[in-house]
Coordinates of C-alpha atoms in Angstrom, one line a residue:
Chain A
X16 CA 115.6 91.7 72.2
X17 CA 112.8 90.2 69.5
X18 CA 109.9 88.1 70.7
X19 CA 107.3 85.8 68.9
X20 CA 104.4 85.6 70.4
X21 CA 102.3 82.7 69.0
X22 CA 98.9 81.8 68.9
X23 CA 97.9 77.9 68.4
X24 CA 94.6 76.5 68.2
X25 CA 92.3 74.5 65.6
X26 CA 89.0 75.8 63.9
X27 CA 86.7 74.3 67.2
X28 CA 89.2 76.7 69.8
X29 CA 88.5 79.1 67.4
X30 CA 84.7 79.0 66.7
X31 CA 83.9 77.8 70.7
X32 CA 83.9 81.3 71.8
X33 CA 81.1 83.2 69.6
X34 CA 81.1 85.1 66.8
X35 CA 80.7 88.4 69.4
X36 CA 83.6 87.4 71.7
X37 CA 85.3 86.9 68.6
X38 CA 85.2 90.2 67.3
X39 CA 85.7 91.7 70.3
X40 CA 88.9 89.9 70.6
X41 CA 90.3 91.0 67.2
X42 CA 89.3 94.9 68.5
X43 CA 91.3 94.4 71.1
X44 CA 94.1 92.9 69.6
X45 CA 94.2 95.6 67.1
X46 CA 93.7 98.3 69.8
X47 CA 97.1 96.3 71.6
X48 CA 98.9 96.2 68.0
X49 CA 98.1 99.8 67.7
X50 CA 99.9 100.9 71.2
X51 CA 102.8 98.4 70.8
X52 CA 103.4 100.6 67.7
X53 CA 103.1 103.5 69.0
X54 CA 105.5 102.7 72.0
X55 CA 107.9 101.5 69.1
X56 CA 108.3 97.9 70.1
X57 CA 105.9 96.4 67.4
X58 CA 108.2 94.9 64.7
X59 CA 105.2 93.1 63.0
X60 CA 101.2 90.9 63.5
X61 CA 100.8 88.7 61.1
X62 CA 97.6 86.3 61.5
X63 CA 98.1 83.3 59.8
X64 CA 96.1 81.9 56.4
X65 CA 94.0 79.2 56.9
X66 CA 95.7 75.4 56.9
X67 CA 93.9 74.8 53.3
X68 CA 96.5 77.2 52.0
X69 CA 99.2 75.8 53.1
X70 CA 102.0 74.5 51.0
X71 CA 104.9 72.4 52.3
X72 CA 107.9 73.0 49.6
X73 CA 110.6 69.7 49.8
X74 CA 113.5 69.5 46.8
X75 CA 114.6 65.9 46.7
X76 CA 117.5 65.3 44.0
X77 CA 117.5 68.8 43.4
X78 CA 113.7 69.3 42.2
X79 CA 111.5 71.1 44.4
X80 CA 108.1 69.3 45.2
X81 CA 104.8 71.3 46.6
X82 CA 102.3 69.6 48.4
X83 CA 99.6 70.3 50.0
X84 CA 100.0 71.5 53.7
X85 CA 100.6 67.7 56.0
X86 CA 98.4 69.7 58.8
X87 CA 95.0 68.2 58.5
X88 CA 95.4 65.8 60.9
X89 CA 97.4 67.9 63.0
X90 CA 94.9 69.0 66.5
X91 CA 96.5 72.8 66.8
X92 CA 97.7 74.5 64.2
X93 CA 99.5 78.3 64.3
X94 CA 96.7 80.7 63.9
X95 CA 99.0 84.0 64.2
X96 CA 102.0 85.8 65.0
X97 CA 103.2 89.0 66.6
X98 CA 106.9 89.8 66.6
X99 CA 107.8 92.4 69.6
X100 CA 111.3 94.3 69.9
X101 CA 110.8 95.5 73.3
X102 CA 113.1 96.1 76.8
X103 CA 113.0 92.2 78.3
X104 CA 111.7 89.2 78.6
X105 CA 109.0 90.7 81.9
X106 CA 108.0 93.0 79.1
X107 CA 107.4 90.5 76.8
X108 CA 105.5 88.4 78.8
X109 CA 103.5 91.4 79.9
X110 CA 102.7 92.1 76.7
X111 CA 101.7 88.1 76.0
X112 CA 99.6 88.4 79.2
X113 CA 97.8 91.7 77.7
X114 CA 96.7 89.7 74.4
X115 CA 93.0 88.4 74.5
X116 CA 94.0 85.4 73.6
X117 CA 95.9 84.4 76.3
X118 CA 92.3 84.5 78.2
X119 CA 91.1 81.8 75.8
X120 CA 93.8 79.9 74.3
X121 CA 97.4 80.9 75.7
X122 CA 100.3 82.5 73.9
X123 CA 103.4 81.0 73.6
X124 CA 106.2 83.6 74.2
X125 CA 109.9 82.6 72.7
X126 CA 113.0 84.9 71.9
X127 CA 114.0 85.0 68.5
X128 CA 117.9 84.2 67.9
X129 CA 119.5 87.2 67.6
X130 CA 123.5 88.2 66.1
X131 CA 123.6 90.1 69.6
X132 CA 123.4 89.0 72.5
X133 CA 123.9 92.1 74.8
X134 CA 121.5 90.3 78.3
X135 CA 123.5 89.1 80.6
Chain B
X30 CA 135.7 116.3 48.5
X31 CA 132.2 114.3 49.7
X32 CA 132.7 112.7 53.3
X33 CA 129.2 111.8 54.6
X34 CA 130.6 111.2 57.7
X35 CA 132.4 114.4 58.1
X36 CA 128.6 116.0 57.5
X37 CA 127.1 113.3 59.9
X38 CA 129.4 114.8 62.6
X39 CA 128.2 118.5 62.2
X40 CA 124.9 117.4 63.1
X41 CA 125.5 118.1 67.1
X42 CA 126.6 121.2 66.0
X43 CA 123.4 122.4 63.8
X44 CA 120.8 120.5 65.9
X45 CA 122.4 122.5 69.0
X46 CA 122.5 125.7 66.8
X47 CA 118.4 125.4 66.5
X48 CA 117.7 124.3 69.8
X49 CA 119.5 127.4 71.2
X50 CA 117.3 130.1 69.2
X51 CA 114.7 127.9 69.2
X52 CA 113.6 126.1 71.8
X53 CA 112.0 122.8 70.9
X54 CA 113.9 119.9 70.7
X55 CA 111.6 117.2 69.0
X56 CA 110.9 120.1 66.1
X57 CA 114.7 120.9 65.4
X58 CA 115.6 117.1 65.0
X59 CA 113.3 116.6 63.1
X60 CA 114.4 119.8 60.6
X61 CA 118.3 118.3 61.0
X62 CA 117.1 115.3 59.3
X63 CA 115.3 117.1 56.9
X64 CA 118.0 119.1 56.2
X65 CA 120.3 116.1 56.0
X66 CA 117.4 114.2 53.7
X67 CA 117.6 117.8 51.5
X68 CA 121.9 117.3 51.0
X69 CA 122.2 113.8 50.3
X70 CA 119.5 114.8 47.0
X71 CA 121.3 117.9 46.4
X72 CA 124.9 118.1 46.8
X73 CA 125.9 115.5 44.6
X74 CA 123.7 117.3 41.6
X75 CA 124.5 120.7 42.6
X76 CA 128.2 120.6 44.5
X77 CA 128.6 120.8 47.7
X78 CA 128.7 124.1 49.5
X79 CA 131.8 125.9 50.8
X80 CA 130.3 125.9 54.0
X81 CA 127.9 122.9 54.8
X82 CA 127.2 123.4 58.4
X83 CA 125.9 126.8 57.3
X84 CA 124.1 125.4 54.9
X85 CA 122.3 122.9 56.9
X86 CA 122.0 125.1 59.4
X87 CA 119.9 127.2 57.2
X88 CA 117.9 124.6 55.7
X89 CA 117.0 122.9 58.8
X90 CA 115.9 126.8 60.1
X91 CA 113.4 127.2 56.8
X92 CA 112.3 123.4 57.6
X93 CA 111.7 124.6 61.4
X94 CA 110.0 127.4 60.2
X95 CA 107.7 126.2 57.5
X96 CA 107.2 123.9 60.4
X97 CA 105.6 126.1 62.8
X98 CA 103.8 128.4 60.4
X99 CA 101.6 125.2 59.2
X100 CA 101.1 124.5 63.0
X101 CA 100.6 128.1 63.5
X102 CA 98.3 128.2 60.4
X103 CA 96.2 125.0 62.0
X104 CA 96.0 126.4 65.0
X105 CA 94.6 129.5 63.6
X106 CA 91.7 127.8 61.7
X107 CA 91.1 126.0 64.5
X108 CA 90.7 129.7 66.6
X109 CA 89.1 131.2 63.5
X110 CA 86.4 128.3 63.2
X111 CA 86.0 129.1 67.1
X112 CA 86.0 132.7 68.0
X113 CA 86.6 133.9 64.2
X114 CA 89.4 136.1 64.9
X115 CA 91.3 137.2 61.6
X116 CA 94.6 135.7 61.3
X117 CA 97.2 137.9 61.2
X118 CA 99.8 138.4 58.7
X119 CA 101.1 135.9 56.8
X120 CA 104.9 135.1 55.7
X121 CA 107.6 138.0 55.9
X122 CA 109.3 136.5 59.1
X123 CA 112.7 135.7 58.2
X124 CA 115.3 133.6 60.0
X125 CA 118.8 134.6 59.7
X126 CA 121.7 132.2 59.1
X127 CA 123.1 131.0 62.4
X128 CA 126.7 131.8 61.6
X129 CA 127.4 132.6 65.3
X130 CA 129.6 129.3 65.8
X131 CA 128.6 128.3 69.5
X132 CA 130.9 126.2 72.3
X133 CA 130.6 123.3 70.1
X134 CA 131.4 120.2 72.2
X135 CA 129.1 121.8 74.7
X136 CA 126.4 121.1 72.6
X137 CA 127.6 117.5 72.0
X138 CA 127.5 117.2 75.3
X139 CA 124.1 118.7 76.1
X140 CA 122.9 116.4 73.4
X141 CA 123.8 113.2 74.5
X142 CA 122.2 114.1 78.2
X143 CA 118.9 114.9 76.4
X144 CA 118.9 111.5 74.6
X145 CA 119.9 109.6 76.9
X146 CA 117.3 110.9 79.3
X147 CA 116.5 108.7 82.6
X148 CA 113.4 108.5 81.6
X149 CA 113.5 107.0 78.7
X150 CA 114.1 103.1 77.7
X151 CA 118.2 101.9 77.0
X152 CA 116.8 100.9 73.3
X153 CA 115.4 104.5 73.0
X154 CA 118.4 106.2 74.2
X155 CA 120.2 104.3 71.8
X156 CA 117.9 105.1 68.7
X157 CA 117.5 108.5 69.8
X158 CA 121.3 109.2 70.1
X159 CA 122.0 107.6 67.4
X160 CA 120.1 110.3 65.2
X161 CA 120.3 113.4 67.0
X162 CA 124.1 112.8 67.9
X163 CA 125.0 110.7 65.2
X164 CA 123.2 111.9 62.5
X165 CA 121.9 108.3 61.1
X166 CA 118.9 108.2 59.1
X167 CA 116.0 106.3 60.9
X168 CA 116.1 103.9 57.9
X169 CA 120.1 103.1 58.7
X170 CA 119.0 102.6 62.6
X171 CA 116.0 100.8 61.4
X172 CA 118.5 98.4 59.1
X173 CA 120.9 98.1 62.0
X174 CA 118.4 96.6 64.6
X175 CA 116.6 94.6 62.3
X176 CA 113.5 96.3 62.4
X177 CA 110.8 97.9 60.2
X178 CA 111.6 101.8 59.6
X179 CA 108.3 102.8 60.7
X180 CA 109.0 101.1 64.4
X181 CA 112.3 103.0 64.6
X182 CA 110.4 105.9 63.6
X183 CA 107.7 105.4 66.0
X184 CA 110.2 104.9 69.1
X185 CA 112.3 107.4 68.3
X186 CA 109.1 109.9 68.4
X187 CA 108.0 108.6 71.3
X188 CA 111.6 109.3 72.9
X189 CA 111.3 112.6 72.3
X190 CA 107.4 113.0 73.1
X191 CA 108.9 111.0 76.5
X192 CA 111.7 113.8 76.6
X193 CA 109.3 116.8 76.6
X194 CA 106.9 115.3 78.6
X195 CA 109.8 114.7 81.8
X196 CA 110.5 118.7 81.6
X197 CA 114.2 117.6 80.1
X198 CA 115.5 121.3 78.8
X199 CA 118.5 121.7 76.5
X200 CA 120.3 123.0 80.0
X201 CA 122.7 120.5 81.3
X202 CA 122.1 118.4 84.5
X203 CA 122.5 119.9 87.5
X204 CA 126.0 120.0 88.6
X205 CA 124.7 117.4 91.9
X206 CA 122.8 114.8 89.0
X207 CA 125.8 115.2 86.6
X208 CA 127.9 112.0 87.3
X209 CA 124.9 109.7 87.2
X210 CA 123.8 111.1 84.3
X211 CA 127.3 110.8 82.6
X212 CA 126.9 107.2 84.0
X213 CA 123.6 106.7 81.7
X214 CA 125.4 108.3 78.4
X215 CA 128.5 105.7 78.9
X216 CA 126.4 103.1 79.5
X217 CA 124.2 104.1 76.1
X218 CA 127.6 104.3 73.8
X219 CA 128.7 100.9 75.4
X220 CA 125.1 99.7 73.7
X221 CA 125.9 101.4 70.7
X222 CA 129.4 98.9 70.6
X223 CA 127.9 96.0 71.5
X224 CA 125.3 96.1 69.1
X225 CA 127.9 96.4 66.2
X226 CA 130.2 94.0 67.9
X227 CA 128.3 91.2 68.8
X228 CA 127.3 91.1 65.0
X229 CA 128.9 88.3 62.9
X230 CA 127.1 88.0 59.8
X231 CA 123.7 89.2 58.0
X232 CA 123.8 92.9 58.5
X233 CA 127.6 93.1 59.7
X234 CA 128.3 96.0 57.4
X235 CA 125.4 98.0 58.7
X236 CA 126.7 97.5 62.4
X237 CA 129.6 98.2 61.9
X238 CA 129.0 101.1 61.3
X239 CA 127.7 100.9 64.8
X240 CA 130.9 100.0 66.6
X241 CA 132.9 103.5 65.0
X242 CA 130.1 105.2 66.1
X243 CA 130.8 104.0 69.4
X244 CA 134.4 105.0 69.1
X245 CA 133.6 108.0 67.9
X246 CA 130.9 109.1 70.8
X247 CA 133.8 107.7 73.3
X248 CA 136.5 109.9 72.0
X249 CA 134.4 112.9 71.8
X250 CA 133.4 112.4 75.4
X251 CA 136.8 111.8 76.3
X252 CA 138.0 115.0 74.9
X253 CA 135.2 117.0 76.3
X254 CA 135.6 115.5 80.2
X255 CA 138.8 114.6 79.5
X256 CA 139.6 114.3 83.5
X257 CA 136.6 111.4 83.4
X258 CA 138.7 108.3 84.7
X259 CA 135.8 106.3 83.3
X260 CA 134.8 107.8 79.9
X261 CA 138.6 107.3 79.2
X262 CA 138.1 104.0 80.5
X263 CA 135.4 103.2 78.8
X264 CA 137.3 104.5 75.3
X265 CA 140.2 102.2 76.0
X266 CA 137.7 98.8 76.5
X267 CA 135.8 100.1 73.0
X268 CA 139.4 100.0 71.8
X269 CA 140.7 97.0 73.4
X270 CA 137.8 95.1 72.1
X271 CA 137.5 96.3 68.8
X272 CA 141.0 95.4 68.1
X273 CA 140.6 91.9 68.5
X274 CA 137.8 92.5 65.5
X275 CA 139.6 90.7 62.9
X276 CA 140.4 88.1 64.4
X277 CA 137.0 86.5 66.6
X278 CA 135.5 85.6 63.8
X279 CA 136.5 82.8 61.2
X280 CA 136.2 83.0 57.4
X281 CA 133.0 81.4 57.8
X282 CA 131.4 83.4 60.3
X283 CA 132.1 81.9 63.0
X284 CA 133.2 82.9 66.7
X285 CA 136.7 82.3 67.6
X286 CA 137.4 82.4 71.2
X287 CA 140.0 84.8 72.4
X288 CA 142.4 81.3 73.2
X289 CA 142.5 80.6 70.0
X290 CA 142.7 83.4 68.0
X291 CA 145.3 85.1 65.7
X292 CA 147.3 87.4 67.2
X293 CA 148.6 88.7 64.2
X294 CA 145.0 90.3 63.2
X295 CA 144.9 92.1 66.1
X296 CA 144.8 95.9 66.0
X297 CA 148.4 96.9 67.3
X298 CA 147.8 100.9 67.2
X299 CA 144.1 100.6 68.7
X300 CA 145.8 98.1 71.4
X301 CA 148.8 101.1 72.4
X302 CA 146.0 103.4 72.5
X303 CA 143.9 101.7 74.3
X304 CA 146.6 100.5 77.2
X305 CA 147.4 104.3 77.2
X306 CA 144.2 104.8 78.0
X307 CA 143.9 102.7 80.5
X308 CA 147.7 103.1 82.1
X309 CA 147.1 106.9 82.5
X310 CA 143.6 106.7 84.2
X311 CA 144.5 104.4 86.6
X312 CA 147.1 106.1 87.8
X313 CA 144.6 109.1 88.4
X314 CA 141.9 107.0 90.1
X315 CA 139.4 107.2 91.3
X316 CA 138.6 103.5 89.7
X317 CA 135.6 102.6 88.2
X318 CA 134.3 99.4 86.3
X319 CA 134.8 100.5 82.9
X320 CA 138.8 101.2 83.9
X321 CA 139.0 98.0 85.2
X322 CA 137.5 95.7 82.0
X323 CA 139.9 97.8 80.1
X324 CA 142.7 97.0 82.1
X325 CA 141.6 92.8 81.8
X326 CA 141.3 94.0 77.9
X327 CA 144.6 95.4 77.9
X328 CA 146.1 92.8 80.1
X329 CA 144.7 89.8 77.6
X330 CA 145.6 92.2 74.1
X331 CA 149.3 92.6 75.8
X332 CA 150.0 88.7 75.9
X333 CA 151.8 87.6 72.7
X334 CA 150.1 83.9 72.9
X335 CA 146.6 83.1 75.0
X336 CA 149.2 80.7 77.3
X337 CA 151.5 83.1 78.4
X338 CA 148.2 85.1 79.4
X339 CA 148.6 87.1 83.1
X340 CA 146.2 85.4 84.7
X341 CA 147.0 85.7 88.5
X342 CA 146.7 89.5 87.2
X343 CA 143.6 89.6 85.5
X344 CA 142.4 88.0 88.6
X345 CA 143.1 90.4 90.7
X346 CA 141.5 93.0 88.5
X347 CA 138.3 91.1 88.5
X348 CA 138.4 90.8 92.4
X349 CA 138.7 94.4 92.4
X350 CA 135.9 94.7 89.7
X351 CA 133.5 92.8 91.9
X352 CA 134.2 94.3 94.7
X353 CA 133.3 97.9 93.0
X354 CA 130.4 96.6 90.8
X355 CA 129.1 93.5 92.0
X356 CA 127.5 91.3 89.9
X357 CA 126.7 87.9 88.5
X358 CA 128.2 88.1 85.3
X359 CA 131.5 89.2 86.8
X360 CA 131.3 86.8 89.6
X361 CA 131.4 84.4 86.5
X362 CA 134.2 85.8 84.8
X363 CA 136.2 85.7 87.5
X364 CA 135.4 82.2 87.7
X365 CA 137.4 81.7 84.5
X366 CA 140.7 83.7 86.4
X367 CA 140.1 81.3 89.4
X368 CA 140.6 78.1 87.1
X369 CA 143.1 79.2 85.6
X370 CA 145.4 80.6 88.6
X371 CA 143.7 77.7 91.2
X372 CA 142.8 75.0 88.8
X373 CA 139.2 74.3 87.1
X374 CA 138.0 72.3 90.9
X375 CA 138.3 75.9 92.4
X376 CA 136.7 77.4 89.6
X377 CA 133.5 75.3 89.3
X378 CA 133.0 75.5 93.3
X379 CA 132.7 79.6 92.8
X380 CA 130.2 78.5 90.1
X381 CA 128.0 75.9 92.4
X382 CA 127.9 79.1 94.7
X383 CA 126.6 81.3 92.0
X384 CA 123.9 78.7 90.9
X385 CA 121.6 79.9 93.6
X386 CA 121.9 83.7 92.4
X387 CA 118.4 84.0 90.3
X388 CA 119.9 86.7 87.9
X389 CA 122.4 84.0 86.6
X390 CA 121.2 80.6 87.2
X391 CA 119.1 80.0 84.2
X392 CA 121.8 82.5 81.5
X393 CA 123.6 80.7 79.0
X394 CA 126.5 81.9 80.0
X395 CA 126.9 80.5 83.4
X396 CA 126.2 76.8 82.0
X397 CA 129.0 77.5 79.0
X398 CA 131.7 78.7 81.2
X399 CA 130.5 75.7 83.2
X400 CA 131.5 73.3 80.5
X401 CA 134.5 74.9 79.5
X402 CA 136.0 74.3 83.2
X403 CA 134.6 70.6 82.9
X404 CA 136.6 70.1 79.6
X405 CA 139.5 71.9 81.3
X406 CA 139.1 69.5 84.8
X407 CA 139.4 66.1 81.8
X408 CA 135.2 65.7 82.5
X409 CA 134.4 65.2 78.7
X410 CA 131.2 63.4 79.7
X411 CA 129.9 66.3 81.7
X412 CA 131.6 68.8 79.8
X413 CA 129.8 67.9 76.5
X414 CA 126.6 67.5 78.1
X415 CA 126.9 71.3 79.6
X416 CA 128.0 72.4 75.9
X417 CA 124.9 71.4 74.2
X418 CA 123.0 72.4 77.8
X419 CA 124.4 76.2 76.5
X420 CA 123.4 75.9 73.3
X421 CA 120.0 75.2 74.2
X422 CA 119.8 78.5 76.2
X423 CA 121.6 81.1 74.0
X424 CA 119.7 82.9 72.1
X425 CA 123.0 84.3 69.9
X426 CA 122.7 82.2 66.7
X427 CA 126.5 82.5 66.1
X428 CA 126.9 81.4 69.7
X429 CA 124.6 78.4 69.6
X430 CA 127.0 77.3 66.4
X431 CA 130.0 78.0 68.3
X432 CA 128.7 75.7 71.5
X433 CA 127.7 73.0 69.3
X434 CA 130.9 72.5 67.4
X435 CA 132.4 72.8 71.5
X436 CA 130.5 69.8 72.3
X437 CA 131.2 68.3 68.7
X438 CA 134.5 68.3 69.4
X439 CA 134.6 66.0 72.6
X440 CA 133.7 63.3 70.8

C-alpha cells in the first residue's frame, strides 16, 4: 500500500527554526530517505519548488491559460513530499513519526488510491 | 519456436541446479537473471539453443563464477594490502555444465519456502518469488506494483540479505514447521492473484500477467502436494475467481458486481475445473479456509442467474468458514448470506454487532455492505448516505467509482 507523506508550512515555519536546526533536519531526512531505500519501501522524496514557481494551468474554451501560482496569500503551502510503499498503515505512520519534521511542523500521512485493494 | 514463458518456467529448475553445487542463494539468483538478461539479447540474433535450460544453466555458472573470482580478487587485495601474501593462481578453474537433471519440482518447492521465508515481509515474499520462481525481471515486478525499478531492486536484495541473515538453507522445513510454512507460500500466491485481479485499468496488461502467475504457482503446488486439501483448494478459488474475469468489469473500466454480471463471459472450463477441485478435496477433508471460499466460489459460478443463487448454502459454508478461520471480513460476508436467507433486518443486526470489532469498524467494506442491505431493507435515505460514507473510505479508485454511481443511482 502507497503513502504520501506531506509536509506543509510557509517561509516563517520554515526559517523559525535556524539555519543549524535546519540543516540538521535535511541530514536527517536524507539519512531516513536513505534507509527507506534500502529497506525497499521508498517509492520517491520530492521537496517541493518554491510558491514563486508555481504555475496554475486552466483551459477554458479549449485554450489553455498559465498563471501565476494563486498561493500567495495562501498561510501554508506544500513544502515536500515522500511517497512510501511499505507493509501498513502502523508502518507508515511510524515512518511519518521518524521524519524531523513531524518534531516541528507535523506530517500529514494519506494512502494513495490504489487499482488493489488487497487490506481488509 | 520462442516461448518466453516456457523459458521463464525453467528458471526453478536452473536457479535450483546452482544452488545445489553451489551454495549461495542471493549469488545464483542473481546469475539466473543474468543469464536470462544474456537470452532475451541473444537468442533472437543468434537462434535459440536446442537445449536452453542447459544453456542458461551454463551461463548463469560463468556469471556465478566471474562473480566470485572478482570477490575473491577484492578480497585478495584487500589481504595483499594487509599481510602481502601473493595471490594465488589466477583463472583455469572450470565449471562443468550441470546436465545432471535433478528432482525438479523438488526444487520448485524448496524455492518457494526460501522466498517466502517467515522472516521476511508479505510484499518481499511476493517480489522475491516472483523472480526466483517466476523468472520476472525486477523491471516487470517493478511495472506491476507501480514502483521505481530501483525500489524493487532494493527490496528484493534486502529479501535475500534478510534470507541469509535468518540461517534459511536451500534444505526444506523441517518435516514439524512444514504445514505452516506451506501456509505462508499459499498465502504469498494468493497475493500474487489478488494483485493482478483487483487491477482494472492503467497497468492491467502488466498484472495480468500476475494472476497466470498465480495459476501457474497453484497448479505446480498442487501437483507437487497433490494430497494438500488446501493448495487444491486454493487452485480451485484462483480458478473460480478468475473465471468471472471477463465479466466484473464493464467496457469502461468499471466494476460490475457479481449480481449483475454476464454469465455468458464467464470461464466455463476454468469453472468445471475449479468445482472439481473443490468437489474432490472436500470429500477428502480435512477442511480448510481456502476449500471453503472455493466452494462459495463454486456455489455462486454454478448458479445460471445471481437470483436463483444458493444462498441458504453458501451460508452454511460461511458459518463453517468462521467457525475455522475467524475473522472480521468473513463475519461480514456472511452478513450478505444472512440477508439474503433471513432478510436484510437480520443481516444489518450481525453488522451493528461487528461495529465494535476495531479491525473492521473503520474498513470500507463494512460501511458498503452496510448500504447495500439498507437499499435492500427499501432505506434509500440511509442507504445512499452509507454509499458515499464507503466511497470516502476506500482507497480502490475503481471502487470509489463504483460506490459513487451506487449512491447515484438512489436518487
Amino acid at each position: 500500500m502507497k503513502y504520501m507523506l506531506l509536509i506543509y508550512g510557509n517561509e516563517e515555519a520554515f526559517s523559525s527554526v535556524g539555519a543549524e536546526t535546519f540543516a540538521e533536519i535535511i541530514r536527517e531526512t536524507d539519512a531516513l530517505n536513505q534507509e527507506l531505500f534500502e529497506s525497499g519501501e521508498l517509492v520517491g522524496a520530492y521537496g517541493v519548488a518554491d510558491q514563486v514557481n508555481a504555475k496554475v494551468v486552466r483551459v477554458t474554451g479549449g485554450t489553455p491559460v498559465v498563471t501565476d501560482g494563486p498561493y500567495a496569500e495562501a498561510k501554508e503551502y506544500l513544502g515536500s513530499f515522500t511517497i512510501v510503499d511499505c507493509d501498513s498503515r502502523e508502518r507508515a505512520l511510524e515512518i511519518a513519526a521518524r521524519n524531523p519534521a513531524a518534531r516541528y511542523w507535523g506530517v500529514e500521512v494519506r494512502p494513495l488510491m490504489h487499482e488493489a485493494n488487497v487490506e481488509p | 519456436m520462442t516461448d518466453w514463458r516456457a523459458v521463464r518456467r525453467l528458471v526453478p529448475e536452473v536457479l535450483g541446479a546452482l544452488v545445489r553445487r553451489y551454495g549461495h542463494f542471493d549469488a545464483c539468483e542473481d546469475a539466473v537473471q543474468e543469464a536470462l538478461v544474456a537470452a532475451t539479447a541473444q537468442w533472437p540474433v543468434q537462434g535459440w539453443p536446442a537445449n536452453p535450460r542447459g544453456w542458461l544453466v551454463t551461463v548463469a555458472s560463468r556469471s556465478l563464477a566471474d562473480q566470485m573470482r572478482s570477490d575473491a580478487a577484492r578480497r585478495r587485495r584487500e589481504e595483499a594490502d594487509a599481510i602481502r601474501t601473493p595471490p594465488p593462481p589466477a583463472g583455469g578453474e572450470v565449471y562443468p555444465d550441470l546436465e545432471a537433471r535433478g528432482p525438479t519440482g523438488d526444487d520448485t518447492l524448496r524455492l518457494l519456502f526460501l522466498c517466502c521465508h517467515p522472516a521476511l515481509t508479505p510484499p518481499s515474499q511476493v517480489a522475491l518469488t516472483l523472480r526466483a520462481v517466476g523468472g520476472l525481471s525486477t523491471a516487470e515486478i517493478a511495472r506491476a506494483f507501480l514502483v521505481p525499478e530501483a525500489t524493487m531492486a532494493q527490496r528484493i536484495s534486502r529479501a535475500k540479505q534478510r534470507i541469509k541473515a535468518a540461517g534459511a538453507s536451500f534444505d526444506p522445513p523441517p518435516p514439524a514447521e512444514q504445514a505452516e510454512r506451506l501456509g505462508v507460500v499459499l498465502h504469498v500466491v494468493y497475493l500474487v492473484f489478488n494483485e493482478g485481479y483487483t487491477a482494472t485499468s492503467g497497468a492491467r496488461l502488466v498484472r495480468a500477467e500476475l494472476t497466470a502467475e498465480a495459476i501457474r504457482l497453484a497448479r505446480e503446488l498442487h501437483r507437487l502436494v497433490p494430497g494438500d486439501g488446501e493448495v487444491a483448494g486454493l487452485l480451485g478459488l484462483l480458478l473460480l475467481t478468475d473465471a468471472r474475469r471477463e465479466a466484473r468489469t464493464a467496457p469502461d473500466g468499471s466494476l460490475v458486481p457479481l449480481s449483475e454480471q454476464d454469465r455468458t463471459l464467464w470461464n466455463t472450463k476454468a469453472i468445471a475445473e475449479g468445482v472439481a477441485l473443490v468437489t474432490d478435496s472436500l470429500s477428502r477433508g480435512p477442511i480448510g479456509p481456502y476449500q471453503l471460499q472455493a466452494a462459495i466460489a463454486a456455489v455462486h459460478d454454478e448458479a445460471p442467474t445471481a437470483e436463483v443463487t444458493d444462498w441458504p448454502q453458501i451460508l452454511a459454508l460461511y458459518t463453517v468458514l468462521e467457525r475455522v478461520a475467524p475473522n472480521p471480513t468473513v463475519t461480514l460476508n456472511r452478513a450478505v448470506a444472512v440477508a439474503k436467507v433471513q432478510g436484510p433486518a437480520a443481516g444489518l443486526a450481525l453488522l451493528d454487532a461487528l461495529s465494535a470489532d476495531e479491525r473492521i469498524s473503520a474498513s470500507h467494506h463494512l460501511v458498503s455492505v452496510r448500504a447495500h442491505l439498507l437499499e435492500m431493507a427499501g432505506d434509500h435515505d440511509a442507504a445512499r448516505a452509507s454509499y458515499q460514507e464507503a466511497a470516502r473510505r476506500t482507497t480502490s479508485e475503481p471502487e470509489r467509482r463504483h460506490l459513487l454511481t451506487r449512491a447515484a443511482r438512489l436518487g
